[in-house]
CSV table of N, CA and C in Angstrom, one decimal:
chain,number,residue,atom,x,y,z
C,1,UNK,N,84.6,-200.8,-99.8
C,1,UNK,CA,86.0,-200.5,-99.6
C,1,UNK,C,86.6,-200.1,-101.0
C,2,UNK,N,87.3,-199.0,-101.0
C,2,UNK,CA,87.9,-198.4,-102.2
C,2,UNK,C,89.2,-199.1,-102.5
C,3,UNK,N,89.4,-199.6,-103.7
C,3,UNK,CA,90.6,-200.3,-104.1
C,3,UNK,C,91.7,-199.2,-104.5
C,4,UNK,N,92.9,-199.4,-104.2
C,4,UNK,CA,94.0,-198.5,-104.6
C,4,UNK,C,95.0,-199.3,-105.4
C,5,UNK,N,95.4,-198.7,-106.5
C,5,UNK,CA,96.4,-199.4,-107.4
C,5,UNK,C,97.7,-199.8,-106.7
C,6,UNK,N,98.2,-199.0,-105.8
C,6,UNK,CA,99.4,-199.4,-105.1
C,6,UNK,C,99.2,-200.6,-104.2
C,7,UNK,N,98.1,-200.7,-103.5
C,7,UNK,CA,97.8,-201.8,-102.7
C,7,UNK,C,97.6,-203.1,-103.5
C,8,UNK,N,96.9,-203.0,-104.6
C,8,UNK,CA,96.8,-204.1,-105.5
C,8,UNK,C,98.1,-204.5,-106.1
C,9,UNK,N,99.0,-203.6,-106.4
C,9,UNK,CA,100.3,-203.9,-106.9
C,9,UNK,C,101.1,-204.7,-105.9
C,10,UNK,N,101.1,-204.2,-104.6
C,10,UNK,CA,101.8,-204.9,-103.5
C,10,UNK,C,101.2,-206.3,-103.3
C,11,UNK,N,99.9,-206.5,-103.4
C,11,UNK,CA,99.3,-207.8,-103.2
C,11,UNK,C,99.7,-208.7,-104.4
C,12,UNK,N,99.7,-208.1,-105.6
C,12,UNK,CA,100.1,-208.9,-106.7
C,12,UNK,C,101.6,-209.4,-106.6
C,13,UNK,N,102.4,-208.6,-106.1
C,13,UNK,CA,103.8,-208.9,-106.0
C,13,UNK,C,104.0,-210.1,-105.0
C,14,UNK,N,103.2,-210.0,-103.9
C,14,UNK,CA,103.2,-211.1,-102.9
C,14,UNK,C,102.7,-212.4,-103.5
C,15,UNK,N,101.6,-212.3,-104.3
C,15,UNK,CA,101.1,-213.5,-104.9
C,15,UNK,C,102.1,-214.1,-105.9
C,16,UNK,N,102.7,-213.2,-106.7
C,16,UNK,CA,103.7,-213.7,-107.7
C,16,UNK,C,104.9,-214.4,-107.0
C,17,UNK,N,105.3,-213.8,-105.9
C,17,UNK,CA,106.4,-214.4,-105.2
C,17,UNK,C,106.1,-215.8,-104.6
C,18,UNK,N,104.8,-216.0,-104.4
C,18,UNK,CA,104.4,-217.3,-103.9
C,18,UNK,C,104.1,-218.3,-105.0
C,19,UNK,N,104.3,-217.8,-106.3
C,19,UNK,CA,104.0,-218.6,-107.4
C,19,UNK,C,102.6,-218.7,-107.9
C,20,UNK,N,101.8,-217.8,-107.4
C,20,UNK,CA,100.4,-217.7,-107.7
C,20,UNK,C,100.2,-216.7,-108.8
C,21,UNK,N,100.7,-217.0,-110.0
C,21,UNK,CA,100.7,-216.0,-111.1
C,21,UNK,C,99.4,-215.6,-111.6
C,22,UNK,N,98.4,-216.6,-111.7
C,22,UNK,CA,97.1,-216.2,-112.2
C,22,UNK,C,96.4,-215.2,-111.4
C,23,UNK,N,96.5,-215.3,-110.0
C,23,UNK,CA,95.9,-214.3,-109.2
C,23,UNK,C,96.7,-213.0,-109.2
C,24,UNK,N,98.0,-213.1,-109.3
C,24,UNK,CA,98.9,-211.9,-109.4
C,24,UNK,C,98.5,-211.1,-110.6
C,25,UNK,N,98.4,-211.8,-111.7
C,25,UNK,CA,98.1,-211.1,-113.0
C,25,UNK,C,96.7,-210.5,-112.9
C,26,UNK,N,95.8,-211.1,-112.3
C,26,UNK,CA,94.4,-210.5,-112.1
C,26,UNK,C,94.5,-209.3,-111.3
C,27,UNK,N,95.3,-209.3,-110.2
C,27,UNK,CA,95.5,-208.1,-109.4
C,27,UNK,C,96.1,-206.9,-110.2
C,28,UNK,N,97.2,-207.3,-111.0
C,28,UNK,CA,97.8,-206.2,-111.8
C,28,UNK,C,96.8,-205.6,-112.8
C,29,UNK,N,96.0,-206.5,-113.4
C,29,UNK,CA,95.0,-206.0,-114.4
C,29,UNK,C,94.0,-205.1,-113.7
C,30,UNK,N,93.6,-205.5,-112.5
C,30,UNK,CA,92.6,-204.7,-111.8
C,30,UNK,C,93.2,-203.3,-111.4
C,31,UNK,N,94.5,-203.3,-111.0
C,31,UNK,CA,95.2,-202.1,-110.7
C,31,UNK,C,95.3,-201.2,-111.9
C,32,UNK,N,95.6,-201.8,-113.1
C,32,UNK,CA,95.7,-201.1,-114.3
C,32,UNK,C,94.4,-200.5,-114.8
C,33,UNK,N,93.3,-201.1,-114.5
C,33,UNK,CA,92.0,-200.5,-114.8
C,33,UNK,C,91.8,-199.2,-114.0
C,34,UNK,N,92.4,-199.2,-112.8
C,34,UNK,CA,92.2,-198.0,-111.9
C,34,UNK,C,93.3,-196.9,-112.3
C,35,UNK,N,94.4,-197.4,-112.8
C,35,UNK,CA,95.5,-196.4,-113.1
C,35,UNK,C,96.2,-196.9,-114.4
C,36,UNK,N,95.6,-196.6,-115.6
C,36,UNK,CA,96.1,-197.1,-116.9
C,36,UNK,C,97.4,-196.6,-117.3
C,37,UNK,N,97.8,-195.4,-116.7
C,37,UNK,CA,99.1,-194.8,-117.2
C,37,UNK,C,100.2,-195.0,-116.2
C,38,UNK,N,100.1,-196.1,-115.4
C,38,UNK,CA,101.1,-196.4,-114.4
C,38,UNK,C,102.2,-197.3,-115.0
C,39,UNK,N,103.3,-196.8,-115.3
C,39,UNK,CA,104.4,-197.6,-115.9
C,39,UNK,C,104.8,-198.8,-115.0
C,40,UNK,N,104.8,-198.6,-113.7
C,40,UNK,CA,105.2,-199.7,-112.8
C,40,UNK,C,104.3,-200.8,-112.8
C,41,UNK,N,103.0,-200.6,-112.9
C,41,UNK,CA,102.0,-201.6,-113.0
C,41,UNK,C,102.2,-202.5,-114.2
C,42,UNK,N,102.4,-201.8,-115.4
C,42,UNK,CA,102.6,-202.5,-116.6
C,42,UNK,C,103.9,-203.3,-116.6
C,43,UNK,N,104.9,-202.7,-116.0
C,43,UNK,CA,106.2,-203.4,-115.9
C,43,UNK,C,106.1,-204.7,-115.0
C,44,UNK,N,105.4,-204.5,-113.9
C,44,UNK,CA,105.3,-205.7,-113.0
C,44,UNK,C,104.4,-206.8,-113.6
C,45,UNK,N,103.4,-206.4,-114.4
C,45,UNK,CA,102.6,-207.3,-115.1
C,45,UNK,C,103.5,-208.1,-116.1
C,46,UNK,N,104.3,-207.3,-116.8
C,46,UNK,CA,105.2,-207.9,-117.8
C,46,UNK,C,106.2,-208.9,-117.2
C,47,UNK,N,106.8,-208.5,-116.1
C,47,UNK,CA,107.7,-209.4,-115.4
C,47,UNK,C,107.0,-210.6,-114.9
C,48,UNK,N,105.8,-210.5,-114.4
C,48,UNK,CA,105.0,-211.7,-114.0
C,48,UNK,C,104.7,-212.6,-115.1
C,49,UNK,N,104.3,-212.1,-116.2
C,49,UNK,CA,104.1,-212.9,-117.4
C,49,UNK,C,105.4,-213.6,-117.8
C,50,UNK,N,106.5,-212.9,-117.8
C,50,UNK,CA,107.8,-213.5,-118.1
C,50,UNK,C,108.1,-214.6,-117.2
C,51,UNK,N,107.9,-214.4,-115.9
C,51,UNK,CA,108.2,-215.5,-114.9
C,51,UNK,C,107.3,-216.7,-115.1
C,52,UNK,N,106.1,-216.4,-115.5
C,52,UNK,CA,105.1,-217.5,-115.8
C,52,UNK,C,105.5,-218.2,-117.1
C,53,UNK,N,106.3,-217.6,-117.9
C,53,UNK,CA,106.7,-218.2,-119.2
C,53,UNK,C,105.9,-217.8,-120.4
C,54,UNK,N,105.1,-216.8,-120.3
C,54,UNK,CA,104.3,-216.3,-121.4
C,54,UNK,C,105.0,-215.0,-121.9
C,55,UNK,N,106.0,-215.3,-122.8
C,55,UNK,CA,106.8,-214.2,-123.3
C,55,UNK,C,106.0,-213.2,-124.2
C,56,UNK,N,105.0,-213.7,-125.0
C,56,UNK,CA,104.3,-212.8,-125.9
C,56,UNK,C,103.5,-211.8,-125.0
C,57,UNK,N,102.8,-212.2,-124.0
C,57,UNK,CA,102.0,-211.3,-123.1
C,57,UNK,C,103.0,-210.4,-122.3
C,58,UNK,N,104.1,-211.0,-122.0
C,58,UNK,CA,105.1,-210.2,-121.3
C,58,UNK,C,105.6,-209.0,-122.1
C,59,UNK,N,105.9,-209.3,-123.4
C,59,UNK,CA,106.3,-208.3,-124.3
C,59,UNK,C,105.2,-207.2,-124.5
C,60,UNK,N,104.0,-207.6,-124.6
C,60,UNK,CA,102.9,-206.6,-124.8
C,60,UNK,C,102.8,-205.7,-123.6
C,61,UNK,N,102.9,-206.2,-122.4
C,61,UNK,CA,102.8,-205.4,-121.2
C,61,UNK,C,104.0,-204.5,-121.1
C,62,UNK,N,105.2,-205.0,-121.4
C,62,UNK,CA,106.4,-204.2,-121.3
C,62,UNK,C,106.4,-203.1,-122.4
C,63,UNK,N,105.9,-203.4,-123.6
C,63,UNK,CA,105.7,-202.4,-124.6
C,63,UNK,C,104.9,-201.2,-124.1
C,64,UNK,N,103.8,-201.5,-123.4
C,64,UNK,CA,103.0,-200.4,-122.8
C,64,UNK,C,103.8,-199.7,-121.7
C,65,UNK,N,104.5,-200.4,-120.9
C,65,UNK,CA,105.3,-199.7,-119.9
C,65,UNK,C,106.4,-198.8,-120.5
C,66,UNK,N,107.0,-199.3,-121.6
C,66,UNK,CA,108.0,-198.6,-122.3
C,66,UNK,C,107.4,-197.3,-122.9
C,67,UNK,N,106.2,-197.5,-123.5
C,67,UNK,CA,105.5,-196.4,-124.1
C,67,UNK,C,105.3,-195.3,-123.0
C,68,UNK,N,105.0,-195.7,-121.8
C,68,UNK,CA,104.7,-194.7,-120.7
C,68,UNK,C,106.0,-194.1,-120.2
C,69,UNK,N,107.1,-194.8,-120.2
C,69,UNK,CA,108.3,-194.3,-119.7
C,69,UNK,C,109.5,-194.9,-120.4
C,70,UNK,N,109.9,-194.4,-121.5
C,70,UNK,CA,111.0,-195.0,-122.3
C,70,UNK,C,112.4,-194.7,-121.7
C,71,UNK,N,112.4,-193.9,-120.7
C,71,UNK,CA,113.7,-193.6,-120.0
C,71,UNK,C,114.0,-194.5,-118.9
C,72,UNK,N,113.1,-195.4,-118.5
C,72,UNK,CA,113.3,-196.4,-117.4
C,72,UNK,C,114.2,-197.5,-117.9
C,73,UNK,N,115.4,-197.6,-117.3
C,73,UNK,CA,116.4,-198.6,-117.7
C,73,UNK,C,115.9,-200.0,-117.4
C,74,UNK,N,115.2,-200.2,-116.3
C,74,UNK,CA,114.7,-201.6,-116.0
C,74,UNK,C,113.7,-202.0,-117.1
C,75,UNK,N,112.8,-201.1,-117.5
C,75,UNK,CA,111.8,-201.5,-118.5
C,75,UNK,C,112.5,-201.8,-119.8
C,76,UNK,N,113.5,-201.0,-120.2
C,76,UNK,CA,114.2,-201.1,-121.5
C,76,UNK,C,115.0,-202.4,-121.5
C,77,UNK,N,115.7,-202.7,-120.4
C,77,UNK,CA,116.5,-203.9,-120.3
C,77,UNK,C,115.6,-205.2,-120.4
C,78,UNK,N,114.5,-205.2,-119.6
C,78,UNK,CA,113.6,-206.3,-119.6
C,78,UNK,C,112.9,-206.5,-120.9
C,79,UNK,N,112.5,-205.4,-121.6
C,79,UNK,CA,111.9,-205.5,-122.9
C,79,UNK,C,112.9,-206.1,-123.9
C,80,UNK,N,114.1,-205.6,-123.9
C,80,UNK,CA,115.2,-206.1,-124.8
C,80,UNK,C,115.5,-207.6,-124.5
C,81,UNK,N,115.5,-208.0,-123.3
C,81,UNK,CA,115.7,-209.4,-122.9
C,81,UNK,C,114.6,-210.3,-123.5
C,82,UNK,N,113.4,-209.8,-123.3
C,82,UNK,CA,112.2,-210.6,-123.8
C,82,UNK,C,112.3,-210.7,-125.3
C,83,UNK,N,112.7,-209.6,-126.0
C,83,UNK,CA,112.8,-209.7,-127.5
C,83,UNK,C,114.0,-210.6,-127.8
C,84,UNK,N,115.0,-210.7,-127.1
C,84,UNK,CA,116.1,-211.6,-127.3
C,84,UNK,C,115.6,-213.0,-127.2
C,85,UNK,N,114.9,-213.3,-126.2
C,85,UNK,CA,114.3,-214.7,-126.0
C,85,UNK,C,113.4,-215.1,-127.2
C,86,UNK,N,112.7,-214.1,-127.7
C,86,UNK,CA,111.8,-214.3,-128.8
C,86,UNK,C,112.5,-214.3,-130.2
C,87,UNK,N,113.8,-214.1,-130.1
C,87,UNK,CA,114.6,-214.0,-131.4
C,87,UNK,C,114.2,-212.8,-132.3
C,88,UNK,N,113.7,-211.8,-131.7
C,88,UNK,CA,113.3,-210.6,-132.4
C,88,UNK,C,114.5,-209.6,-132.3
C,89,UNK,N,115.6,-210.0,-133.1
C,89,UNK,CA,116.8,-209.3,-133.0
C,89,UNK,C,116.8,-207.8,-133.4
C,90,UNK,N,115.9,-207.5,-134.3
C,90,UNK,CA,115.8,-206.1,-134.7
C,90,UNK,C,115.3,-205.2,-133.5
C,91,UNK,N,114.3,-205.8,-132.8
C,91,UNK,CA,113.8,-205.0,-131.6
C,91,UNK,C,114.8,-205.0,-130.5
C,92,UNK,N,115.6,-206.0,-130.3
C,92,UNK,CA,116.7,-206.0,-129.3
C,92,UNK,C,117.6,-204.9,-129.6
C,93,UNK,N,118.0,-204.8,-130.8
C,93,UNK,CA,119.0,-203.7,-131.2
C,93,UNK,C,118.4,-202.3,-131.0
C,94,UNK,N,117.1,-202.2,-131.4
C,94,UNK,CA,116.4,-200.9,-131.3
C,94,UNK,C,116.3,-200.5,-129.9
C,95,UNK,N,115.9,-201.4,-129.0
C,95,UNK,CA,115.7,-201.0,-127.6
C,95,UNK,C,117.0,-200.8,-126.9
C,96,UNK,N,118.0,-201.6,-127.2
C,96,UNK,CA,119.3,-201.4,-126.6
C,96,UNK,C,120.0,-200.1,-127.0
C,97,UNK,N,119.9,-199.8,-128.3
C,97,UNK,CA,120.5,-198.6,-128.7
C,97,UNK,C,119.8,-197.3,-128.2
C,98,UNK,N,118.5,-197.4,-128.1
C,98,UNK,CA,117.7,-196.3,-127.5
C,98,UNK,C,118.1,-196.2,-126.0
C,99,UNK,N,118.2,-197.3,-125.3
C,99,UNK,CA,118.5,-197.2,-123.9
C,99,UNK,C,119.9,-196.7,-123.7
C,100,UNK,N,120.9,-197.1,-124.5
C,100,UNK,CA,122.3,-196.7,-124.4
C,100,UNK,C,122.3,-195.2,-124.7
C,101,UNK,N,121.6,-194.8,-125.7
C,101,UNK,CA,121.5,-193.3,-126.0
C,101,UNK,C,121.0,-192.5,-124.8
C,102,UNK,N,120.0,-193.1,-124.1
C,102,UNK,CA,119.5,-192.4,-122.9
C,102,UNK,C,120.4,-192.5,-121.7
C,103,UNK,N,121.1,-193.6,-121.6
C,103,UNK,CA,122.0,-193.8,-120.5
C,103,UNK,C,123.2,-194.6,-121.0
C,104,UNK,N,124.3,-193.9,-121.5
C,104,UNK,CA,125.4,-194.6,-122.1
C,104,UNK,C,126.2,-195.4,-121.1
C,105,UNK,N,126.0,-195.2,-119.8
C,105,UNK,CA,126.7,-196.0,-118.8
C,105,UNK,C,126.0,-197.3,-118.3
C,106,UNK,N,125.0,-197.7,-119.1
C,106,UNK,CA,124.2,-198.9,-118.7
C,106,UNK,C,125.0,-200.1,-119.3
C,107,UNK,N,125.7,-200.8,-118.5
C,107,UNK,CA,126.5,-201.9,-118.9
C,107,UNK,C,125.6,-203.1,-119.3
C,108,UNK,N,124.5,-203.2,-118.6
C,108,UNK,CA,123.6,-204.3,-118.9
C,108,UNK,C,123.0,-204.3,-120.4
C,109,UNK,N,122.7,-203.0,-120.8
C,109,UNK,CA,122.2,-202.9,-122.2
C,109,UNK,C,123.3,-203.2,-123.2
C,110,UNK,N,124.6,-202.8,-122.9
C,110,UNK,CA,125.7,-203.2,-123.8
C,110,UNK,C,125.8,-204.7,-123.9
C,111,UNK,N,125.7,-205.4,-122.7
C,111,UNK,CA,125.8,-206.8,-122.7
C,111,UNK,C,124.7,-207.5,-123.5
C,112,UNK,N,123.4,-207.0,-123.3
C,112,UNK,CA,122.3,-207.6,-124.0
C,112,UNK,C,122.5,-207.4,-125.5
C,113,UNK,N,123.0,-206.2,-125.9
C,113,UNK,CA,123.2,-206.0,-127.3
C,113,UNK,C,124.3,-206.9,-127.8
C,114,UNK,N,125.3,-207.1,-127.0
C,114,UNK,CA,126.4,-208.1,-127.4
C,114,UNK,C,125.9,-209.5,-127.6
C,115,UNK,N,125.0,-209.9,-126.7
C,115,UNK,CA,124.4,-211.2,-126.9
C,115,UNK,C,123.6,-211.3,-128.2
C,116,UNK,N,122.9,-210.3,-128.5
C,116,UNK,CA,122.2,-210.2,-129.8
C,116,UNK,C,123.2,-210.5,-131.0
C,117,UNK,N,124.3,-209.7,-131.0
C,117,UNK,CA,125.3,-209.9,-132.0
C,117,UNK,C,126.0,-211.3,-132.0
C,118,UNK,N,126.2,-211.8,-130.8
C,118,UNK,CA,126.8,-213.1,-130.7
C,118,UNK,C,125.8,-214.2,-131.3
C,119,UNK,N,124.6,-214.1,-130.9
C,119,UNK,CA,123.6,-215.0,-131.5
C,119,UNK,C,123.4,-214.9,-133.0
C,120,UNK,N,123.7,-213.7,-133.5
C,120,UNK,CA,123.7,-213.5,-135.0
C,120,UNK,C,125.0,-213.8,-135.6
C,121,UNK,N,125.9,-214.3,-134.8
C,121,UNK,CA,127.3,-214.7,-135.3
C,121,UNK,C,128.1,-213.6,-135.8
C,122,UNK,N,127.8,-212.4,-135.3
C,122,UNK,CA,128.6,-211.2,-135.6
C,122,UNK,C,129.5,-211.0,-134.4
C,123,UNK,N,130.6,-211.8,-134.4
C,123,UNK,CA,131.4,-211.9,-133.2
C,123,UNK,C,132.3,-210.6,-133.0
C,124,UNK,N,132.7,-209.9,-134.0
C,124,UNK,CA,133.5,-208.7,-133.9
C,124,UNK,C,132.6,-207.6,-133.2
C,125,UNK,N,131.4,-207.5,-133.7
C,125,UNK,CA,130.5,-206.5,-133.0
C,125,UNK,C,130.1,-206.9,-131.6
C,126,UNK,N,129.9,-208.2,-131.4
C,126,UNK,CA,129.6,-208.7,-130.1
C,126,UNK,C,130.8,-208.4,-129.1
C,127,UNK,N,132.0,-208.6,-129.6
C,127,UNK,CA,133.1,-208.3,-128.7
C,127,UNK,C,133.2,-206.8,-128.3
C,128,UNK,N,132.9,-206.0,-129.3
C,128,UNK,CA,132.9,-204.5,-129.0
C,128,UNK,C,131.9,-204.2,-128.0
C,129,UNK,N,130.7,-204.8,-128.1
C,129,UNK,CA,129.6,-204.5,-127.1
C,129,UNK,C,130.0,-205.0,-125.7
C,130,UNK,N,130.5,-206.3,-125.6
C,130,UNK,CA,131.0,-206.8,-124.3
C,130,UNK,C,132.1,-206.0,-123.7
C,131,UNK,N,133.0,-205.6,-124.6
C,131,UNK,CA,134.1,-204.7,-124.1
C,131,UNK,C,133.6,-203.4,-123.6
C,132,UNK,N,132.6,-202.8,-124.3
C,132,UNK,CA,132.0,-201.6,-123.8
C,132,UNK,C,131.4,-201.8,-122.4
C,133,UNK,N,130.7,-202.9,-122.3
C,133,UNK,CA,130.0,-203.2,-121.0
C,133,UNK,C,131.1,-203.2,-119.9
C,134,UNK,N,132.2,-203.9,-120.2
C,134,UNK,CA,133.3,-204.0,-119.2
C,134,UNK,C,134.1,-202.7,-119.0
C,135,UNK,N,134.1,-201.9,-119.9
C,135,UNK,CA,134.7,-200.5,-119.7
C,135,UNK,C,133.9,-199.8,-118.7
C,136,UNK,N,132.6,-199.9,-118.7
C,136,UNK,CA,131.7,-199.3,-117.8
C,136,UNK,C,131.7,-200.0,-116.4
C,137,UNK,N,131.7,-201.3,-116.4
C,137,UNK,CA,131.7,-202.1,-115.2
C,137,UNK,C,132.6,-203.2,-115.3
C,138,UNK,N,133.8,-203.1,-114.9
C,138,UNK,CA,134.8,-204.2,-115.0
C,138,UNK,C,134.5,-205.5,-114.3
C,139,UNK,N,133.5,-205.4,-113.4
C,139,UNK,CA,133.1,-206.6,-112.7
C,139,UNK,C,131.8,-207.2,-113.2
C,140,UNK,N,131.4,-206.9,-114.4
C,140,UNK,CA,130.1,-207.4,-115.0
C,140,UNK,C,130.4,-208.8,-115.4
C,141,UNK,N,130.0,-209.8,-114.5
C,141,UNK,CA,130.4,-211.2,-114.8
C,141,UNK,C,129.8,-211.7,-116.1
C,142,UNK,N,128.5,-211.4,-116.3
C,142,UNK,CA,127.9,-211.9,-117.6
C,142,UNK,C,128.7,-211.4,-118.8
C,143,UNK,N,129.1,-210.2,-118.8
C,143,UNK,CA,129.8,-209.6,-119.9
C,143,UNK,C,131.2,-210.3,-120.1
C,144,UNK,N,131.8,-210.6,-118.9
C,144,UNK,CA,133.1,-211.3,-119.0
C,144,UNK,C,132.9,-212.7,-119.6
C,145,UNK,N,132.0,-213.4,-119.1
C,145,UNK,CA,131.7,-214.8,-119.6
C,145,UNK,C,131.4,-214.7,-121.1
C,146,UNK,N,130.6,-213.7,-121.5
C,146,UNK,CA,130.2,-213.6,-122.9
C,146,UNK,C,131.4,-213.2,-123.8
C,147,UNK,N,132.2,-212.3,-123.2
C,147,UNK,CA,133.4,-211.9,-124.0
C,147,UNK,C,134.4,-213.0,-124.1
C,148,UNK,N,134.5,-213.8,-123.1
C,148,UNK,CA,135.4,-215.0,-123.1
C,148,UNK,C,134.9,-216.0,-124.3
C,149,UNK,N,133.6,-216.2,-124.3
C,149,UNK,CA,133.0,-217.1,-125.4
C,149,UNK,C,133.2,-216.5,-126.7
C,150,UNK,N,133.1,-215.2,-126.8
C,150,UNK,CA,133.2,-214.5,-128.1
C,150,UNK,C,134.7,-214.5,-128.6
C,151,UNK,N,135.6,-214.3,-127.7
C,151,UNK,CA,137.0,-214.4,-128.0
C,151,UNK,C,137.3,-215.9,-128.5
C,152,UNK,N,136.7,-216.8,-127.9
C,152,UNK,CA,136.9,-218.2,-128.3
C,152,UNK,C,136.4,-218.4,-129.7
C,153,UNK,N,135.3,-217.8,-130.1
C,153,UNK,CA,134.8,-217.9,-131.5
C,153,UNK,C,135.7,-217.2,-132.4
C,154,UNK,N,136.4,-216.2,-131.9
C,154,UNK,CA,137.3,-215.4,-132.8
C,154,UNK,C,138.7,-215.9,-132.8
C,155,UNK,N,138.9,-217.1,-132.0
C,155,UNK,CA,140.3,-217.7,-131.9
C,155,UNK,C,141.3,-216.7,-131.3
C,156,UNK,N,140.8,-215.9,-130.4
C,156,UNK,CA,141.6,-214.9,-129.6
C,156,UNK,C,141.9,-215.6,-128.3
C,157,UNK,N,143.0,-216.4,-128.3
C,157,UNK,CA,143.3,-217.2,-127.1
C,157,UNK,C,143.8,-216.3,-126.0
C,158,UNK,N,144.5,-215.2,-126.3
C,158,UNK,CA,145.1,-214.3,-125.3
C,158,UNK,C,143.9,-213.6,-124.6
C,159,UNK,N,143.0,-213.1,-125.4
C,159,UNK,CA,141.8,-212.4,-124.8
C,159,UNK,C,141.0,-213.4,-124.0
C,160,UNK,N,140.8,-214.6,-124.5
C,160,UNK,CA,140.0,-215.6,-123.7
C,160,UNK,C,140.7,-215.9,-122.4
C,161,UNK,N,142.0,-216.0,-122.4
C,161,UNK,CA,142.7,-216.3,-121.2
C,161,UNK,C,142.6,-215.1,-120.2
C,162,UNK,N,142.7,-213.9,-120.7
C,162,UNK,CA,142.6,-212.7,-119.9
C,162,UNK,C,141.2,-212.6,-119.2
C,163,UNK,N,140.2,-213.0,-119.9
C,163,UNK,CA,138.8,-213.0,-119.4
C,163,UNK,C,138.7,-214.0,-118.3
C,164,UNK,N,139.3,-215.2,-118.5
C,164,UNK,CA,139.3,-216.3,-117.5
C,164,UNK,C,140.0,-215.8,-116.2
C,165,UNK,N,141.2,-215.1,-116.4
C,165,UNK,CA,141.9,-214.6,-115.2
C,165,UNK,C,141.1,-213.5,-114.5
C,166,UNK,N,140.4,-212.7,-115.2
C,166,UNK,CA,139.6,-211.6,-114.5
C,166,UNK,C,138.4,-212.2,-113.8
C,167,UNK,N,137.8,-213.3,-114.4
C,167,UNK,CA,136.7,-214.0,-113.7
C,167,UNK,C,137.1,-214.6,-112.4
C,168,UNK,N,138.3,-215.1,-112.3
C,168,UNK,CA,138.8,-215.6,-111.1
C,168,UNK,C,139.0,-214.6,-110.0
C,169,UNK,N,139.2,-213.3,-110.4
C,169,UNK,CA,139.4,-212.3,-109.4
C,169,UNK,C,138.1,-211.7,-108.8
C,170,UNK,N,137.0,-212.1,-109.5
C,170,UNK,CA,135.7,-211.6,-109.0
C,170,UNK,C,135.1,-212.6,-108.0
C,171,UNK,N,134.8,-212.1,-106.8
C,171,UNK,CA,134.2,-213.1,-105.8
C,171,UNK,C,132.9,-213.6,-106.2
């Protein structure tokens, strides 16, 4: 029987959904042997490693996926998020700015970039990023929560209160 990368991918997704990460990873790796330049396979492998808790291997797989398709928002967002968890702030900024350059209306990347600046205690730049995310998507809950916390750090009680009011309006 001939193996097909798409079928192995689907099987791996099912295995990962059931929490069987070891077998899922083996399926993804087998599929990648058959189709090395498939961005989706590398992405799914990275997400599975991330879910399993292995951020270093997740980053390696996502870097390969990003190399194959740097215009894919999901890949860029996930890679930036992994870098954020690894406290690799320089890479977070690089991937977020690259992604924003490719798709300026990606509110998630603005939010991730804001988190990077918040964690670096650059609250003014963080607020700019969260405000940018909310300009694109006024209902971005994470950005609203993050902006509220940032305004709190900046002692901007009016802004903090406004964020709280907007959060109450979102179902």
